Short mmCIF file of C-alpha atoms in Angstrom, two decimals:
data_model
loop_
_atom_site.label_atom_id
_atom_site.label_comp_id
_atom_site.label_asym_id
_atom_site.label_seq_id
_atom_site.Cartn_x
_atom_site.Cartn_y
_atom_site.Cartn_z
CA UNK A 1 -36.72 2.59 -7.09
CA UNK A 2 -36.43 4.52 -10.55
CA UNK A 3 -37.85 8.39 -10.57
CA UNK A 4 -39.40 9.25 -14.05
CA UNK A 5 -39.64 12.40 -13.50
CA UNK A 6 -36.14 12.97 -11.86
CA UNK A 7 -34.84 11.22 -14.99
CA UNK A 8 -36.77 13.67 -17.48
CA UNK A 9 -35.47 16.52 -15.06
CA UNK A 10 -31.88 15.42 -15.15
CA UNK A 11 -31.58 15.22 -18.74
CA UNK A 12 -33.54 18.30 -19.58
CA UNK A 13 -31.14 20.43 -17.38
CA UNK A 14 -33.42 23.31 -16.50
CA UNK A 15 -31.31 26.58 -16.04
CA UNK A 16 -33.43 30.15 -15.03
CA UNK A 17 -32.02 32.55 -18.03
CA UNK A 18 -33.58 35.66 -17.74
CA UNK A 19 -35.99 36.99 -14.82
CA UNK A 20 -37.94 40.53 -14.56
CA UNK A 21 -40.13 42.02 -11.59
CA UNK A 22 -43.12 43.76 -12.69
CA UNK A 23 -45.77 45.61 -10.98
CA UNK A 24 -49.38 46.75 -12.59
CA UNK A 25 -51.99 48.70 -11.30
CA UNK A 26 -55.55 49.07 -12.70
CA UNK A 27 -56.78 47.59 -16.08
CA UNK A 28 -54.05 45.61 -18.22
CA UNK A 29 -53.06 43.38 -20.64
CA UNK A 30 -50.09 41.67 -21.91
CA UNK A 31 -50.06 39.02 -25.20
CA UNK A 32 -47.03 37.05 -26.05
CA UNK A 33 -47.05 34.51 -28.86
CA UNK A 34 -43.44 32.69 -28.79
CA UNK A 35 -41.79 29.50 -29.37
CA UNK A 36 -38.81 28.31 -27.76
CA UNK A 37 -38.24 29.68 -24.61
CA UNK A 38 -40.30 28.53 -21.89
CA UNK A 39 -42.39 31.00 -19.69
CA UNK A 40 -42.63 30.76 -16.03
CA UNK A 41 -44.10 33.35 -13.67
CA UNK A 42 -44.43 33.75 -9.92
CA UNK A 43 -47.26 35.55 -8.31
CA UNK A 44 -45.77 37.87 -5.82
CA UNK A 45 -48.45 39.92 -4.58
CA UNK A 46 -52.06 40.38 -5.48
CA UNK A 47 -53.85 38.36 -8.27
CA UNK A 48 -54.36 38.11 -12.28
CA UNK A 49 -55.95 36.06 -14.92
CA UNK A 50 -53.82 33.80 -17.65
CA UNK A 51 -54.79 32.59 -20.41
CA UNK A 52 -53.18 29.98 -22.52
CA UNK A 53 -54.35 29.39 -26.26
CA UNK A 54 -56.41 27.04 -26.58
CA UNK A 55 -57.42 26.96 -22.74
CA UNK A 56 -59.99 28.43 -20.50
CA UNK A 57 -58.40 31.02 -18.33
CA UNK A 58 -57.08 30.56 -15.33
CA UNK A 59 -57.30 33.17 -11.89
CA UNK A 60 -54.04 33.44 -10.22
CA UNK A 61 -53.21 34.93 -6.37
CA UNK A 62 -50.66 35.06 -4.40
CA UNK A 63 -47.97 32.38 -3.86
CA UNK A 64 -49.14 30.65 -7.16
CA UNK A 65 -46.15 28.95 -10.15
CA UNK A 66 -47.05 28.79 -13.40
CA UNK A 67 -44.93 27.03 -16.12
CA UNK A 68 -45.38 26.52 -19.44
CA UNK A 69 -42.73 24.15 -20.66
CA UNK A 70 -42.98 24.41 -24.37
CA UNK A 71 -43.97 26.85 -27.58
CA UNK A 72 -47.27 29.02 -26.53
CA UNK A 73 -49.04 32.05 -26.70
CA UNK A 74 -50.66 33.41 -24.10
CA UNK A 75 -52.54 36.36 -22.74
CA UNK A 76 -52.14 38.12 -18.72
CA UNK A 77 -54.55 40.69 -17.64
CA UNK A 78 -56.03 42.40 -14.47
CA UNK A 79 -58.96 40.41 -12.42
CA UNK A 80 -60.66 42.77 -14.54
CA UNK A 81 -59.26 42.47 -18.31
CA UNK A 82 -59.81 46.32 -20.51
CA UNK A 83 -62.06 45.93 -23.51
CA UNK A 84 -61.20 43.60 -26.33
CA UNK A 85 -60.91 46.71 -28.70
CA UNK A 86 -58.58 48.78 -26.26
CA UNK A 87 -55.17 48.40 -27.47
CA UNK A 88 -51.87 47.11 -25.03
CA UNK A 89 -50.01 49.20 -23.46
CA UNK A 90 -46.21 48.65 -23.15
CA UNK A 91 -44.85 48.16 -20.00
CA UNK A 92 -42.65 50.84 -18.31
CA UNK A 93 -39.42 50.40 -17.09
CA UNK A 94 -38.62 52.05 -13.78
CA UNK A 95 -36.00 53.70 -12.20
CA UNK A 96 -34.76 50.11 -9.79
CA UNK A 97 -34.75 48.01 -12.82
CA UNK A 98 -38.39 46.63 -12.55
CA UNK A 99 -41.29 46.81 -15.10
CA UNK A 100 -44.85 48.65 -14.59
CA UNK A 101 -48.26 48.12 -16.20
CA UNK A 102 -51.18 50.17 -15.96
CA UNK A 103 -51.03 53.88 -14.29
CA UNK A 104 -47.90 55.08 -12.51
CA UNK A 105 -49.54 57.41 -9.85
CA UNK A 106 -51.33 54.94 -7.69
CA UNK A 107 -50.00 52.24 -5.68
CA UNK A 108 -49.49 48.53 -7.31
CA UNK A 109 -51.76 45.80 -7.00
CA UNK A 110 -49.86 42.95 -8.42
CA UNK A 111 -46.47 41.94 -8.33
CA UNK A 112 -44.78 39.50 -10.53
CA UNK A 113 -41.82 37.93 -10.85
CA UNK A 114 -41.60 36.53 -14.97
CA UNK A 115 -39.07 35.27 -16.91
CA UNK A 116 -37.83 32.56 -19.25
CA UNK A 117 -35.76 29.48 -18.78
CA UNK A 118 -33.77 27.34 -21.12
CA UNK A 119 -33.59 23.42 -21.28
CA UNK A 120 -29.48 22.64 -21.40
CA UNK A 121 -30.11 19.17 -23.04
CA UNK A 122 -30.18 18.67 -27.34
CA UNK A 123 -32.90 16.89 -26.45
CA UNK A 124 -34.83 19.36 -24.96
CA UNK A 125 -37.65 19.28 -27.60
CA UNK A 126 -38.02 15.63 -27.37
CA UNK A 127 -38.04 15.63 -23.65
CA UNK A 128 -40.19 18.62 -23.06
CA UNK A 129 -42.77 16.33 -24.99
CA UNK A 130 -43.30 14.13 -22.18
CA UNK A 131 -44.22 17.22 -19.89
CA UNK A 132 -47.76 18.82 -19.70
CA UNK A 133 -48.29 21.84 -21.69
CA UNK A 134 -48.62 24.23 -18.81
CA UNK A 135 -47.69 23.55 -14.72
CA UNK A 136 -50.11 25.24 -12.20
CA UNK A 137 -48.88 24.68 -8.78
CA UNK A 138 -51.26 26.41 -6.00
CA UNK A 139 -51.29 25.35 -2.02
CA UNK A 140 -47.78 23.68 -2.04
CA UNK A 141 -46.22 24.65 1.03
CA UNK A 142 -42.49 23.72 -0.16
CA UNK A 143 -43.26 25.60 -3.06
CA UNK A 144 -44.36 28.82 -0.87
CA UNK A 145 -41.16 28.76 0.83
CA UNK A 146 -39.11 29.10 -2.35
CA UNK A 147 -41.18 31.49 -4.07
CA UNK A 148 -40.94 33.76 -1.03
CA UNK A 149 -37.28 33.42 -0.97
CA UNK A 150 -37.41 34.34 -4.70
CA UNK A 151 -39.50 37.25 -3.92
CA UNK A 152 -37.14 38.19 -1.40
CA UNK A 153 -34.22 38.04 -3.50
CA UNK A 154 -36.07 39.99 -6.46
CA UNK A 155 -36.40 42.78 -4.32
CA UNK A 156 -32.91 42.98 -2.80
CA UNK A 157 -30.15 44.60 -3.90
CA UNK A 158 -27.77 42.31 -2.64
CA UNK A 159 -24.35 41.04 -3.49
CA UNK A 160 -24.26 38.15 -6.04
CA UNK A 161 -28.25 38.64 -6.49
CA UNK A 162 -28.69 37.03 -9.91
CA UNK A 163 -26.16 34.37 -9.34
CA UNK A 164 -28.60 33.51 -5.70
CA UNK A 165 -31.63 34.15 -8.02
CA UNK A 166 -30.38 31.85 -10.73
CA UNK A 167 -30.20 29.11 -8.36
CA UNK A 168 -33.19 29.43 -6.33
CA UNK A 169 -35.19 29.80 -9.83
CA UNK A 170 -33.86 26.27 -10.72
CA UNK A 171 -34.80 24.51 -8.08
CA UNK A 172 -38.33 26.49 -8.18
CA UNK A 173 -38.74 25.41 -11.57
CA UNK A 174 -37.53 21.45 -10.31
CA UNK A 175 -39.87 21.47 -7.47
CA UNK A 176 -43.09 22.64 -9.48
CA UNK A 177 -42.52 19.87 -11.75
CA UNK A 178 -42.44 17.79 -8.76
CA UNK A 179 -45.15 19.26 -6.96
CA UNK A 180 -47.74 19.20 -9.89
CA UNK A 181 -47.48 15.65 -10.09
CA UNK A 182 -49.99 15.47 -7.56
CA UNK A 183 -52.64 17.20 -9.69
CA UNK A 184 -54.96 17.75 -12.20
CA UNK A 185 -52.22 18.59 -14.55
CA UNK A 186 -52.46 18.77 -18.19
CA UNK A 187 -51.59 15.41 -20.11
CA UNK A 188 -48.02 14.33 -19.93
CA UNK A 189 -45.73 12.40 -17.73
CA UNK A 190 -47.18 14.48 -14.64
CA UNK A 191 -50.47 13.36 -14.66
CA UNK A 192 -49.68 9.69 -15.81
CA UNK A 193 -47.60 9.69 -12.29
CA UNK A 194 -50.80 10.86 -10.51
CA UNK A 195 -52.27 8.03 -11.87
CA UNK A 196 -51.25 5.04 -8.92
CA UNK A 197 -52.13 2.25 -11.74
CA UNK A 198 -50.46 3.96 -14.73
CA UNK A 199 -47.47 5.06 -12.35
CA UNK A 200 -46.78 1.45 -11.63
CA UNK A 201 -46.22 0.55 -15.30
CA UNK A 202 -44.12 3.93 -16.14
CA UNK A 203 -41.48 3.34 -13.43
CA UNK A 204 -41.45 -0.32 -14.47
CA UNK A 205 -40.76 1.05 -18.55
CA UNK A 206 -38.19 2.87 -16.95
CA UNK A 207 -36.38 0.64 -14.25
CA UNK A 208 -36.24 -2.02 -17.42
CA UNK A 209 -35.46 -0.14 -20.20
CA UNK A 210 -34.09 -3.31 -21.91
CA UNK A 211 -37.03 -5.50 -21.26
CA UNK A 212 -38.90 -5.45 -24.72
CA UNK A 213 -42.20 -4.29 -23.93
CA UNK A 214 -45.45 -4.85 -25.28
CA UNK A 215 -49.10 -3.05 -24.43
CA UNK A 216 -50.09 -6.53 -23.03
CA UNK A 217 -47.48 -6.36 -20.49
CA UNK A 218 -47.65 -3.08 -19.31
CA UNK A 219 -50.99 -3.83 -18.86
CA UNK A 220 -50.51 -6.53 -16.70
CA UNK A 221 -48.16 -4.43 -14.57
CA UNK A 222 -50.48 -1.45 -13.90
CA UNK A 223 -53.30 -4.20 -13.16
CA UNK A 224 -55.33 -3.23 -16.26
CA UNK A 225 -56.66 -5.11 -18.97
CA UNK A 226 -55.19 -4.61 -22.70
CA UNK A 227 -58.05 -2.06 -23.94
CA UNK A 228 -58.25 -0.11 -20.60
CA UNK A 229 -54.72 0.71 -20.03
CA UNK A 230 -54.26 1.49 -23.64
CA UNK A 231 -57.38 4.20 -23.37
CA UNK A 232 -56.06 5.13 -19.74
CA UNK A 233 -52.39 5.95 -20.84
CA UNK A 234 -52.95 7.82 -23.91
CA UNK A 235 -55.83 10.15 -22.43
CA UNK A 236 -53.81 10.84 -19.12
CA UNK A 237 -50.12 11.42 -21.24
CA UNK A 238 -51.17 12.35 -24.77
CA UNK A 239 -49.65 9.64 -26.63
CA UNK A 240 -50.01 6.01 -26.67
CA UNK A 241 -47.73 3.75 -24.49
CA UNK A 242 -45.45 2.63 -27.41
CA UNK A 243 -45.16 6.02 -28.72
CA UNK A 244 -43.85 7.04 -25.20
CA UNK A 245 -41.41 4.51 -24.82
CA UNK A 246 -39.90 5.34 -28.25
CA UNK A 247 -39.66 8.59 -27.08
CA UNK A 248 -38.05 8.05 -23.98
CA UNK A 249 -35.66 5.53 -25.61
CA UNK A 250 -34.60 7.32 -27.96
CA UNK A 251 -33.83 10.36 -25.69
CA UNK A 252 -31.68 7.52 -23.47
CA UNK A 253 -29.66 6.49 -26.45
CA UNK A 254 -29.01 9.99 -27.72
CA UNK A 255 -27.66 10.56 -24.90
CA UNK A 256 -25.55 7.59 -24.09
CA UNK A 257 -24.11 8.16 -27.59
CA UNK A 258 -23.00 11.69 -26.97
CA UNK A 259 -21.30 10.38 -23.42
CA UNK A 260 -19.23 7.84 -26.12
CA UNK A 261 -18.73 5.51 -23.34
CA UNK A 262 -20.88 2.71 -24.59
CA UNK A 263 -20.99 0.96 -28.40
CA UNK A 264 -23.49 1.42 -30.73
CA UNK A 265 -24.89 -2.54 -29.68
CA UNK A 266 -24.03 -1.93 -26.53
CA UNK A 267 -26.85 1.48 -26.52
CA UNK A 268 -29.04 -0.88 -28.55
CA UNK A 269 -29.30 -3.84 -25.81
CA UNK A 270 -29.83 -0.79 -22.75
CA UNK A 271 -32.89 0.77 -24.74
CA UNK A 272 -34.26 -2.72 -25.33
CA UNK A 273 -33.37 -3.50 -28.95
CA UNK A 274 -32.82 -7.00 -29.80
CA UNK A 275 -29.29 -6.11 -32.75
CA UNK A 276 -27.71 -2.99 -33.58
CA UNK A 277 -29.43 -3.22 -36.83
CA UNK A 278 -32.96 -2.65 -35.63
CA UNK A 279 -31.71 -0.05 -33.45
CA UNK A 280 -30.18 1.64 -36.24
CA UNK A 281 -33.18 1.55 -38.49
CA UNK A 282 -35.37 3.14 -35.63
CA UNK A 283 -32.82 5.56 -34.64
CA UNK A 284 -32.74 6.41 -38.19
CA UNK A 285 -36.41 6.53 -38.36
CA UNK A 286 -36.66 8.83 -35.40
CA UNK A 287 -33.66 10.83 -35.43
CA UNK A 288 -33.50 11.76 -39.08
CA UNK A 289 -29.95 9.52 -39.49
CA UNK A 290 -28.17 6.71 -38.23
CA UNK A 291 -25.87 6.08 -34.77
CA UNK A 292 -22.46 6.31 -36.27
CA UNK A 293 -23.02 9.11 -38.42
CA UNK A 294 -25.11 11.16 -34.98
CA UNK A 295 -21.68 10.02 -33.21
CA UNK A 296 -19.11 11.35 -35.52
CA UNK A 297 -21.62 14.91 -35.96
CA UNK A 298 -21.74 15.11 -31.99
CA UNK A 299 -18.12 14.57 -31.69
CA UNK A 300 -17.38 17.24 -34.49
CA UNK A 301 -19.54 19.93 -32.81
CA UNK A 302 -17.89 22.45 -30.33
CA UNK A 303 -17.42 21.46 -26.92
CA UNK A 304 -19.19 23.91 -24.33
CA UNK A 305 -16.17 25.54 -21.93
#
């Protein structure tokens, strides 16, 4: 059986590029407004609050994992935030390489592992649009075990620490996405897969991308009326069924074209278009250039070592 989440993660190629241990005490606040760098946070000890732009504040506790896959603006504070007019204080780097918020002459009551990851796929922006804006996982035993390993490794000065930590964080990112599929995630693929009816239709799409799917056919797979399916799908994933299908078809098409193992006509057939010309029109509209030119530009790009 095709696993849609596994396909998305495999194409995304998540990698942990940067992490740091942050401790805090007393009243503190950090504000960030950045884009293009997916943010993650592991609560190693204590508790804090996270406020993502446009969403309600979330209390975080030991063992929690948070991932914000796309552009974001967020504020992280102590459980009792400082006054709104009080200026933010930058973290102080400690001799051991960790960072500290709040007074240093008292024991820390919170410890975090925070960092940024990258998605190696050239189509990361396209694929990230299928994920929730915020992934928050709590109470998952498997995830807690990985978090514990990450915490132990982050505090130690063992040989190859950075290599091991990077690999553990990559596993943590993937496990978090998988774990969040069964939670009340924000709109995206994970919420869709948590809905038994929608999950059937989503898996059928991914299993047979060459099928010329319609909303009516997908609704039948989900055992729902056309209107009920359309509304339920759009609400859960944040996009209409045909928009989701188009996004995934274009991501697969670009990947197949980059591999240069199939001609344009074969790629068109494999992603559900009746002719190369129909595929070329759709691809040009979605990507901004025709498939043949896309292939030439990919061939001209320097290859990674």
